[in-house]
Tab-separated table of C-alpha atoms in Angstrom:
chain	number	residue	atom	x	y	z
F	1	UNK	CA	141.565	100.007	67.165
F	2	UNK	CA	141.078	96.632	65.494
F	3	UNK	CA	138.546	93.976	66.553
F	4	UNK	CA	139.613	90.397	67.325
F	5	UNK	CA	137.474	87.247	67.776
F	6	UNK	CA	138.672	85.020	70.631
F	7	UNK	CA	137.814	81.592	71.993
F	8	UNK	CA	139.156	80.035	75.173
F	9	UNK	CA	138.267	79.117	78.803
F	10	UNK	CA	138.242	81.185	81.982
F	11	UNK	CA	139.950	80.547	85.334
F	12	UNK	CA	137.102	78.156	86.242
F	13	UNK	CA	137.495	76.123	83.115
F	14	UNK	CA	134.338	77.302	81.453
F	15	UNK	CA	134.450	77.948	77.648
F	16	UNK	CA	134.365	81.639	76.724
F	17	UNK	CA	134.284	83.517	73.450
F	18	UNK	CA	133.651	87.019	72.204
F	19	UNK	CA	135.143	90.126	70.420
F	20	UNK	CA	137.895	92.384	71.892
F	21	UNK	CA	139.136	95.720	70.649
F	22	UNK	CA	142.978	96.286	70.583
F	23	UNK	CA	145.681	98.100	68.639
F	24	UNK	CA	147.190	94.782	67.534
F	25	UNK	CA	147.029	90.991	68.134
F	26	UNK	CA	149.772	91.054	70.891
F	27	UNK	CA	147.862	93.692	72.890
F	28	UNK	CA	144.621	91.631	72.591
F	29	UNK	CA	146.506	88.520	73.890
F	30	UNK	CA	147.930	90.507	76.816
F	31	UNK	CA	144.486	91.926	77.768
F	32	UNK	CA	142.857	88.416	77.722
F	33	UNK	CA	145.734	87.001	79.741
F	34	UNK	CA	145.197	89.752	82.290
F	35	UNK	CA	141.559	88.554	82.606
F	36	UNK	CA	142.933	85.015	83.210
F	37	UNK	CA	141.563	83.628	79.937
F	38	UNK	CA	143.451	80.715	78.363
F	39	UNK	CA	143.271	81.422	74.636
F	40	UNK	CA	142.510	78.699	72.105
F	41	UNK	CA	141.905	80.862	69.080
F	42	UNK	CA	142.478	84.565	68.347
F	43	UNK	CA	141.895	86.049	64.941
F	44	UNK	CA	141.030	89.350	63.277
F	45	UNK	CA	137.320	90.135	62.865
F	46	UNK	CA	137.495	90.898	59.086
F	47	UNK	CA	133.691	91.101	58.810
F	48	UNK	CA	133.458	94.202	61.053
F	49	UNK	CA	136.761	95.850	60.202
F	50	UNK	CA	136.616	99.667	59.810
F	51	UNK	CA	138.306	101.068	56.809
F	52	UNK	CA	139.941	104.579	57.027
F	53	UNK	CA	141.782	104.578	53.720
F	54	UNK	CA	141.617	107.961	52.176
F	55	UNK	CA	139.888	109.537	55.173
F	56	UNK	CA	140.725	113.205	55.518
F	57	UNK	CA	140.314	115.249	58.621
F	58	UNK	CA	139.001	118.660	57.564
F	59	UNK	CA	139.109	122.062	59.424
F	60	UNK	CA	135.311	121.702	59.899
F	61	UNK	CA	135.832	118.399	61.714
F	62	UNK	CA	138.219	120.122	64.174
F	63	UNK	CA	135.738	123.072	64.598
F	64	UNK	CA	132.872	120.734	65.508
F	65	UNK	CA	134.970	118.737	67.917
F	66	UNK	CA	136.301	121.917	69.522
F	67	UNK	CA	132.900	123.407	70.059
F	68	UNK	CA	131.617	120.167	71.574
F	69	UNK	CA	134.595	120.038	73.866
F	70	UNK	CA	134.111	123.661	74.958
F	71	UNK	CA	130.442	122.989	75.774
F	72	UNK	CA	131.106	119.827	77.829
F	73	UNK	CA	133.988	121.427	79.802
F	74	UNK	CA	131.827	124.459	80.457
F	75	UNK	CA	129.111	122.151	81.752
F	76	UNK	CA	131.583	120.685	84.330
F	77	UNK	CA	132.591	117.407	82.733
F	78	UNK	CA	136.264	116.365	83.290
F	79	UNK	CA	138.314	116.706	80.104
F	80	UNK	CA	138.998	112.948	79.958
F	81	UNK	CA	135.308	112.180	80.040
F	82	UNK	CA	134.652	114.875	77.415
F	83	UNK	CA	137.357	113.376	75.120
F	84	UNK	CA	135.895	109.928	75.613
F	85	UNK	CA	132.379	111.154	74.541
F	86	UNK	CA	133.788	112.972	71.449
F	87	UNK	CA	135.786	109.905	70.343
F	88	UNK	CA	132.639	107.795	70.561
F	89	UNK	CA	130.633	110.340	68.495
F	90	UNK	CA	133.235	111.063	65.836
F	91	UNK	CA	132.353	109.167	62.622
F	92	UNK	CA	135.864	109.244	61.209
F	93	UNK	CA	138.090	106.431	62.462
F	94	UNK	CA	141.331	108.292	62.097
F	95	UNK	CA	139.987	111.254	64.129
F	96	UNK	CA	138.524	108.933	66.717
F	97	UNK	CA	141.953	107.275	67.181
F	98	UNK	CA	143.561	110.710	67.693
F	99	UNK	CA	141.151	111.654	70.512
F	100	UNK	CA	141.696	108.330	72.212
F	101	UNK	CA	145.448	108.762	72.074
F	102	UNK	CA	145.071	112.351	73.536
F	103	UNK	CA	142.877	110.938	76.278
F	104	UNK	CA	145.469	108.188	77.110
F	105	UNK	CA	148.271	110.768	77.336
F	106	UNK	CA	146.232	112.929	79.740
F	107	UNK	CA	145.433	109.856	81.869
F	108	UNK	CA	149.195	109.280	82.094
F	109	UNK	CA	149.705	112.800	83.581
F	110	UNK	CA	150.389	114.994	80.503
F	111	UNK	CA	148.660	118.378	79.946
F	112	UNK	CA	146.065	118.718	77.186
F	113	UNK	CA	148.299	121.033	75.180
F	114	UNK	CA	151.255	118.635	75.591
F	115	UNK	CA	149.083	115.793	74.320
F	116	UNK	CA	148.024	117.888	71.290
F	117	UNK	CA	151.615	118.471	70.255
F	118	UNK	CA	151.823	114.890	69.052
F	119	UNK	CA	149.172	115.706	66.463
F	120	UNK	CA	150.450	119.201	65.321
F	121	UNK	CA	149.684	118.365	61.700
F	122	UNK	CA	146.035	118.281	62.601
F	123	UNK	CA	145.721	121.075	65.186
F	124	UNK	CA	148.608	123.416	64.417
F	125	UNK	CA	150.702	125.850	66.468
F	126	UNK	CA	147.950	128.358	66.958
F	127	UNK	CA	145.533	125.757	68.401
F	128	UNK	CA	148.139	124.275	70.724
F	129	UNK	CA	149.404	127.634	71.989
F	130	UNK	CA	145.908	128.944	72.725
F	131	UNK	CA	145.032	125.741	74.592
F	132	UNK	CA	148.250	126.079	76.654
F	133	UNK	CA	147.248	129.665	77.480
F	134	UNK	CA	143.798	128.523	78.415
F	135	UNK	CA	145.136	125.851	80.731
F	136	UNK	CA	147.504	128.261	82.429
F	137	UNK	CA	144.681	130.783	83.028
F	138	UNK	CA	142.035	128.291	83.944
F	139	UNK	CA	139.820	129.388	80.999
F	140	UNK	CA	140.073	126.354	78.734
F	141	UNK	CA	136.373	126.318	77.891
F	142	UNK	CA	136.436	129.966	76.960
F	143	UNK	CA	139.533	129.534	74.923
F	144	UNK	CA	138.097	126.559	73.080
F	145	UNK	CA	134.988	128.564	72.298
F	146	UNK	CA	137.127	131.428	70.878
F	147	UNK	CA	139.152	128.930	68.865
F	148	UNK	CA	136.035	127.473	67.244
F	149	UNK	CA	134.795	130.982	66.364
F	150	UNK	CA	138.157	131.943	64.908
F	151	UNK	CA	138.282	128.746	62.811
F	152	UNK	CA	134.728	129.150	61.520
F	153	UNK	CA	135.573	132.737	60.344
F	154	UNK	CA	138.870	131.449	58.743
F	155	UNK	CA	136.971	128.649	56.914
F	156	UNK	CA	134.349	131.159	55.687
F	157	UNK	CA	137.146	133.428	54.307
F	158	UNK	CA	138.778	130.517	52.555
F	159	UNK	CA	135.476	129.499	50.956
F	160	UNK	CA	134.913	133.012	49.650
F	161	UNK	CA	138.218	133.032	47.829
F	162	UNK	CA	137.753	129.480	46.515
F	163	UNK	CA	134.227	130.280	45.188
F	164	UNK	CA	135.595	133.406	43.486
F	165	UNK	CA	138.147	131.301	41.651
F	166	UNK	CA	135.811	128.324	40.927
F	167	UNK	CA	133.679	129.927	38.192
F	168	UNK	CA	136.433	131.308	35.925
F	169	UNK	CA	138.441	128.062	36.421
F	170	UNK	CA	135.529	125.922	35.181
F	171	UNK	CA	134.742	128.206	32.201
F	172	UNK	CA	138.461	128.277	31.188
F	173	UNK	CA	138.670	124.436	31.373
F	174	UNK	CA	135.494	123.978	29.336
F	175	UNK	CA	136.743	126.596	26.777
F	176	UNK	CA	140.076	124.689	26.313
F	177	UNK	CA	138.278	121.407	26.061
F	178	UNK	CA	135.784	122.832	23.378
F	179	UNK	CA	138.629	124.314	21.322
F	180	UNK	CA	140.591	121.027	21.709
F	181	UNK	CA	137.568	119.038	20.499
F	182	UNK	CA	137.047	121.293	17.481
F	183	UNK	CA	140.702	121.043	16.533
F	184	UNK	CA	140.991	117.233	16.973
F	185	UNK	CA	137.598	115.919	15.886
F	186	UNK	CA	135.822	118.556	13.661
F	187	UNK	CA	138.559	120.236	11.626
F	188	UNK	CA	139.934	117.000	10.142
F	189	UNK	CA	136.437	116.500	8.514
F	190	UNK	CA	136.730	119.947	6.840
F	191	UNK	CA	140.222	119.099	5.852
F	192	UNK	CA	139.094	116.060	3.855
F	193	UNK	CA	136.485	118.260	2.114
F	194	UNK	CA	139.058	120.966	1.269
F	195	UNK	CA	141.491	118.460	-0.257
F	196	UNK	CA	139.038	117.875	-3.113
F	197	UNK	CA	138.891	121.651	-3.934
F	198	UNK	CA	142.371	121.690	-5.285
F	199	UNK	CA	142.886	125.511	-4.824
F	200	UNK	CA	144.911	127.592	-2.501
F	201	UNK	CA	143.343	127.790	0.891
F	202	UNK	CA	143.288	131.158	2.924
F	203	UNK	CA	146.269	131.589	5.263
F	204	UNK	CA	144.036	131.543	8.391
F	205	UNK	CA	142.528	128.192	7.308
F	206	UNK	CA	145.965	126.738	6.525
F	207	UNK	CA	147.256	127.852	10.025
F	208	UNK	CA	144.220	126.205	11.710
F	209	UNK	CA	144.584	122.978	9.864
F	210	UNK	CA	148.336	122.905	10.660
F	211	UNK	CA	147.407	123.434	14.355
F	212	UNK	CA	144.830	120.609	14.082
F	213	UNK	CA	147.407	118.261	12.561
F	214	UNK	CA	149.795	119.075	15.317
F	215	UNK	CA	147.287	118.574	18.148
F	216	UNK	CA	145.841	115.403	16.542
F	217	UNK	CA	149.259	113.803	16.269
F	218	UNK	CA	150.532	111.679	19.124
F	219	UNK	CA	153.712	113.846	19.417
F	220	UNK	CA	151.815	117.078	19.236
F	221	UNK	CA	149.171	116.166	21.924
F	222	UNK	CA	151.798	114.353	23.955
F	223	UNK	CA	154.204	117.203	23.852
F	224	UNK	CA	151.513	119.789	25.071
F	225	UNK	CA	150.086	117.556	27.791
F	226	UNK	CA	153.508	116.332	28.841
F	227	UNK	CA	154.770	119.927	28.962
F	228	UNK	CA	151.772	121.064	31.068
F	229	UNK	CA	152.188	118.212	33.515
F	230	UNK	CA	155.945	118.744	33.877
F	231	UNK	CA	155.432	122.523	34.270
F	232	UNK	CA	152.700	122.098	36.996
F	233	UNK	CA	154.709	119.447	38.880
F	234	UNK	CA	157.909	121.489	38.699
F	235	UNK	CA	156.115	124.709	40.017
F	236	UNK	CA	154.580	122.571	42.765
F	237	UNK	CA	157.831	121.135	43.888
F	238	UNK	CA	159.571	124.550	43.810
F	239	UNK	CA	156.685	126.175	45.657
F	240	UNK	CA	156.513	123.573	48.410
F	241	UNK	CA	160.118	122.628	48.939
F	242	UNK	CA	162.129	125.680	47.957
F	243	UNK	CA	161.974	128.697	50.281
F	244	UNK	CA	163.442	130.987	47.594
F	245	UNK	CA	160.969	129.594	44.947
F	246	UNK	CA	157.946	130.037	47.246
F	247	UNK	CA	159.036	133.565	48.191
F	248	UNK	CA	159.463	134.460	44.499
F	249	UNK	CA	155.947	133.205	43.541
F	250	UNK	CA	154.336	134.775	46.615
F	251	UNK	CA	155.952	138.149	45.803
F	252	UNK	CA	154.894	137.812	42.149
F	253	UNK	CA	151.273	137.122	43.147
F	254	UNK	CA	151.179	140.307	45.289
F	255	UNK	CA	152.139	142.335	42.271
F	256	UNK	CA	149.461	140.856	39.958
F	257	UNK	CA	146.693	143.525	39.417
F	258	UNK	CA	143.452	142.818	41.232
F	259	UNK	CA	144.645	139.310	42.277
F	260	UNK	CA	147.525	140.761	44.364
F	261	UNK	CA	145.112	143.244	46.020
F	262	UNK	CA	142.788	140.271	46.963
F	263	UNK	CA	145.645	138.227	48.387
F	264	UNK	CA	146.914	141.233	50.464
F	265	UNK	CA	143.433	141.838	51.934
F	266	UNK	CA	143.004	138.136	52.767
F	267	UNK	CA	146.426	138.149	54.416
F	268	UNK	CA	145.625	141.311	56.468
F	269	UNK	CA	142.304	139.789	57.610
F	270	UNK	CA	143.979	136.521	58.579
F	271	UNK	CA	146.897	138.358	60.386
F	272	UNK	CA	144.637	140.663	62.382
F	273	UNK	CA	142.138	137.940	63.372
F	274	UNK	CA	144.830	135.450	64.369
F	275	UNK	CA	146.955	138.027	66.184
F	276	UNK	CA	143.927	139.436	68.033
F	277	UNK	CA	142.641	135.973	69.011
F	278	UNK	CA	146.061	134.979	70.374
F	279	UNK	CA	146.539	138.184	72.402
F	280	UNK	CA	142.958	138.058	73.823
F	281	UNK	CA	143.651	134.415	74.913
F	282	UNK	CA	146.728	135.420	76.895
F	283	UNK	CA	149.508	134.358	74.516
F	284	UNK	CA	152.715	136.494	74.845
F	285	UNK	CA	153.054	138.987	72.063
F	286	UNK	CA	156.335	137.634	70.693
F	287	UNK	CA	155.014	134.018	70.689
F	288	UNK	CA	151.814	135.305	68.981
F	289	UNK	CA	153.808	137.149	66.298
F	290	UNK	CA	155.836	133.926	65.637
F	291	UNK	CA	152.654	131.899	65.165
F	292	UNK	CA	150.983	134.623	63.013
F	293	UNK	CA	154.093	134.714	60.747
F	294	UNK	CA	154.035	130.922	60.258
F	295	UNK	CA	150.278	130.803	59.500
F	296	UNK	CA	150.157	133.878	57.276
F	297	UNK	CA	150.160	131.725	54.085
F	298	UNK	CA	152.483	134.159	52.226
F	299	UNK	CA	156.272	134.036	52.479
F	300	UNK	CA	156.746	137.813	51.857
F	301	UNK	CA	154.422	138.700	54.723
F	302	UNK	CA	155.960	135.967	56.943
F	303	UNK	CA	159.380	137.479	56.387
F	304	UNK	CA	158.339	140.967	57.384
F	305	UNK	CA	156.447	139.709	60.500
F	306	UNK	CA	159.520	137.784	61.701
F	307	UNK	CA	161.664	140.898	61.148
F	308	UNK	CA	159.065	142.838	63.198
F	309	UNK	CA	159.409	140.302	65.950
F	310	UNK	CA	163.196	140.928	66.128
F	311	UNK	CA	162.608	144.704	66.337
F	312	UNK	CA	160.031	144.254	69.111
F	313	UNK	CA	162.478	142.095	71.065
F	314	UNK	CA	164.929	145.052	70.725
F	315	UNK	CA	162.452	147.321	72.532
F	316	UNK	CA	160.366	148.807	69.738
F	317	UNK	CA	156.529	148.989	69.715
F	318	UNK	CA	154.501	146.592	67.562
F	319	UNK	CA	153.547	149.342	65.073
F	320	UNK	CA	157.020	150.725	64.299
F	321	UNK	CA	158.418	147.633	62.499
F	322	UNK	CA	155.087	147.034	60.729
F	323	UNK	CA	155.148	150.602	59.419
F	324	UNK	CA	158.757	150.117	58.346
F	325	UNK	CA	157.980	146.836	56.481
F	326	UNK	CA	155.366	148.601	54.235
F	327	UNK	CA	153.363	145.418	53.852
F	328	UNK	CA	150.238	146.714	55.440
F	329	UNK	CA	148.332	149.925	54.443
F	330	UNK	CA	148.617	153.032	56.665
F	331	UNK	CA	145.047	152.578	57.991
F	332	UNK	CA	145.991	149.224	59.508
F	333	UNK	CA	149.184	150.430	61.156
F	334	UNK	CA	147.447	153.516	62.499
F	335	UNK	CA	144.678	151.459	64.072
F	336	UNK	CA	147.285	149.092	65.632
F	337	UNK	CA	149.072	152.211	67.007
F	338	UNK	CA	145.721	153.363	68.591
F	339	UNK	CA	145.179	149.882	70.018
F	340	UNK	CA	148.661	149.905	71.589
F	341	UNK	CA	148.125	153.335	73.115
F	342	UNK	CA	144.733	152.486	74.603
F	343	UNK	CA	145.720	149.021	75.797
F	344	UNK	CA	143.073	147.415	73.637
F	345	UNK	CA	145.182	145.997	70.818
F	346	UNK	CA	143.311	142.688	70.667
F	347	UNK	CA	139.909	144.498	70.184
F	348	UNK	CA	141.342	146.836	67.582
F	349	UNK	CA	142.857	143.845	65.615
F	350	UNK	CA	139.398	142.201	65.674
F	351	UNK	CA	137.859	145.362	64.237
F	352	UNK	CA	140.532	145.389	61.476
F	353	UNK	CA	139.848	141.736	60.670
F	354	UNK	CA	135.999	142.472	60.455
F	355	UNK	CA	136.585	145.437	58.188
F	356	UNK	CA	138.911	143.474	55.812
F	357	UNK	CA	136.407	140.516	55.735
F	358	UNK	CA	133.977	142.935	54.191
F	359	UNK	CA	136.721	144.282	51.861
F	360	UNK	CA	137.426	140.704	50.738
F	361	UNK	CA	133.735	140.264	49.957
F	362	UNK	CA	133.657	143.442	47.869
F	363	UNK	CA	136.949	142.620	46.100
F	364	UNK	CA	135.766	139.108	45.247
F	365	UNK	CA	132.483	140.486	43.876
F	366	UNK	CA	134.318	143.060	41.791
F	367	UNK	CA	136.830	140.548	40.537
F	368	UNK	CA	134.038	138.077	39.502
F	369	UNK	CA	132.200	140.898	37.593
F	370	UNK	CA	135.489	141.863	35.824
F	371	UNK	CA	136.443	138.290	34.965
F	372	UNK	CA	133.044	137.187	33.598
F	373	UNK	CA	133.046	139.449	30.487
F	374	UNK	CA	136.789	138.719	29.806
F	375	UNK	CA	136.075	134.997	29.897
F	376	UNK	CA	133.169	135.373	27.520
F	377	UNK	CA	135.344	137.397	25.082
F	378	UNK	CA	138.083	134.789	25.316
F	379	UNK	CA	135.739	131.840	24.761
F	380	UNK	CA	133.763	133.635	21.998
F	381	UNK	CA	137.055	134.731	20.389
F	382	UNK	CA	138.598	131.215	20.471
F	383	UNK	CA	135.511	129.480	19.095
F	384	UNK	CA	134.854	132.241	16.599
F	385	UNK	CA	138.471	132.058	15.282
F	386	UNK	CA	138.066	128.324	14.519
F	387	UNK	CA	134.632	128.779	12.906
F	388	UNK	CA	135.784	131.675	10.693
F	389	UNK	CA	138.961	129.817	9.638
F	390	UNK	CA	136.846	126.795	8.631
F	391	UNK	CA	134.125	128.674	6.786
F	392	UNK	CA	136.386	131.197	5.044
F	393	UNK	CA	137.103	128.830	2.080
F	394	UNK	CA	133.355	128.176	1.691
F	395	UNK	CA	132.701	131.922	1.574
F	396	UNK	CA	135.338	132.069	-1.288
F	397	UNK	CA	134.229	128.794	-2.824
F	398	UNK	CA	134.143	130.096	-6.374
F	399	UNK	CA	137.764	131.325	-6.394
F	400	UNK	CA	139.031	128.209	-4.549
F	401	UNK	CA	137.412	125.752	-7.014
F	402	UNK	CA	138.456	127.884	-9.898
């Protein structure tokens, strides 16, 4: 909502002025006319304008708003009033605008879930379907509370994986920059010194100097950086826009030693928690499987889950197509089978998710311990190679000068 400064006179002819909020200038004029104000001047209040450029709505923003909404509805506040309070408290302009639009849609007779569908890019299928189930069962506050708990656990899992990758990524980048700096700035100084020796330099030193010349030249450095940028952009485009490309890379990642194991465990944890949360919220099993497949984050797992949905529609149990797919370990499918037989599938899925959350912790810890010495060897080896190559002629100084 923008702010406009107006001047005019009221129905009694008295001068009036002030500030009004509206989506645009025309809406501000219509509002003032409805108040029987004759407008003399109407302009944007640039001094108090709120900028939202670059503002990003995070998962944590949604979690906080969801928990607040659940608390207020549980306390007996009407949903329109609750949305009004949240929009007033939300610091981000973009998020505030979304809640105001949802509130307006509800006031016009739409359901909460229907109003959320206009903002699917923020809330997602899982959120909207769970809210719809909560509205149908009269348990909206309970569903919103479950949603906030689910999202908090999902955020925690994502952070664990990111933190595991952060350290090796930083070390690798620093190592590349150090070697680049040695090649581009230090080795040319040695090169000038060697040129005065006049002898045959060792092969290792000649190779290193040749690499330095290549990297120092505009075409060498440009070729490498240009190639890296083109490669990254190309992979990004293939991954995001091509179904076949994304499926290929997802399948490849699952086969990478250690990394593939971690990805599989994260996917199982996410599948079990999402599926269990949806079922316990009253979402139909086929609809739940459809949502779980779309939010799995891996095209290989998504493909098998969608195939499982087709088999279940044909009359099979949940566990049969999952066993056939071979994506999940036997322990997972056996626990799902027990859950189906006892009628407590949602609780069993939650137990699976909790177990695999712990497994992800252990795998991340093991992976970090394994990567650390490998990175040290790589960094030490790269720097050591350059240093040995540069000092080798000095060690053989007598023969080189001779």
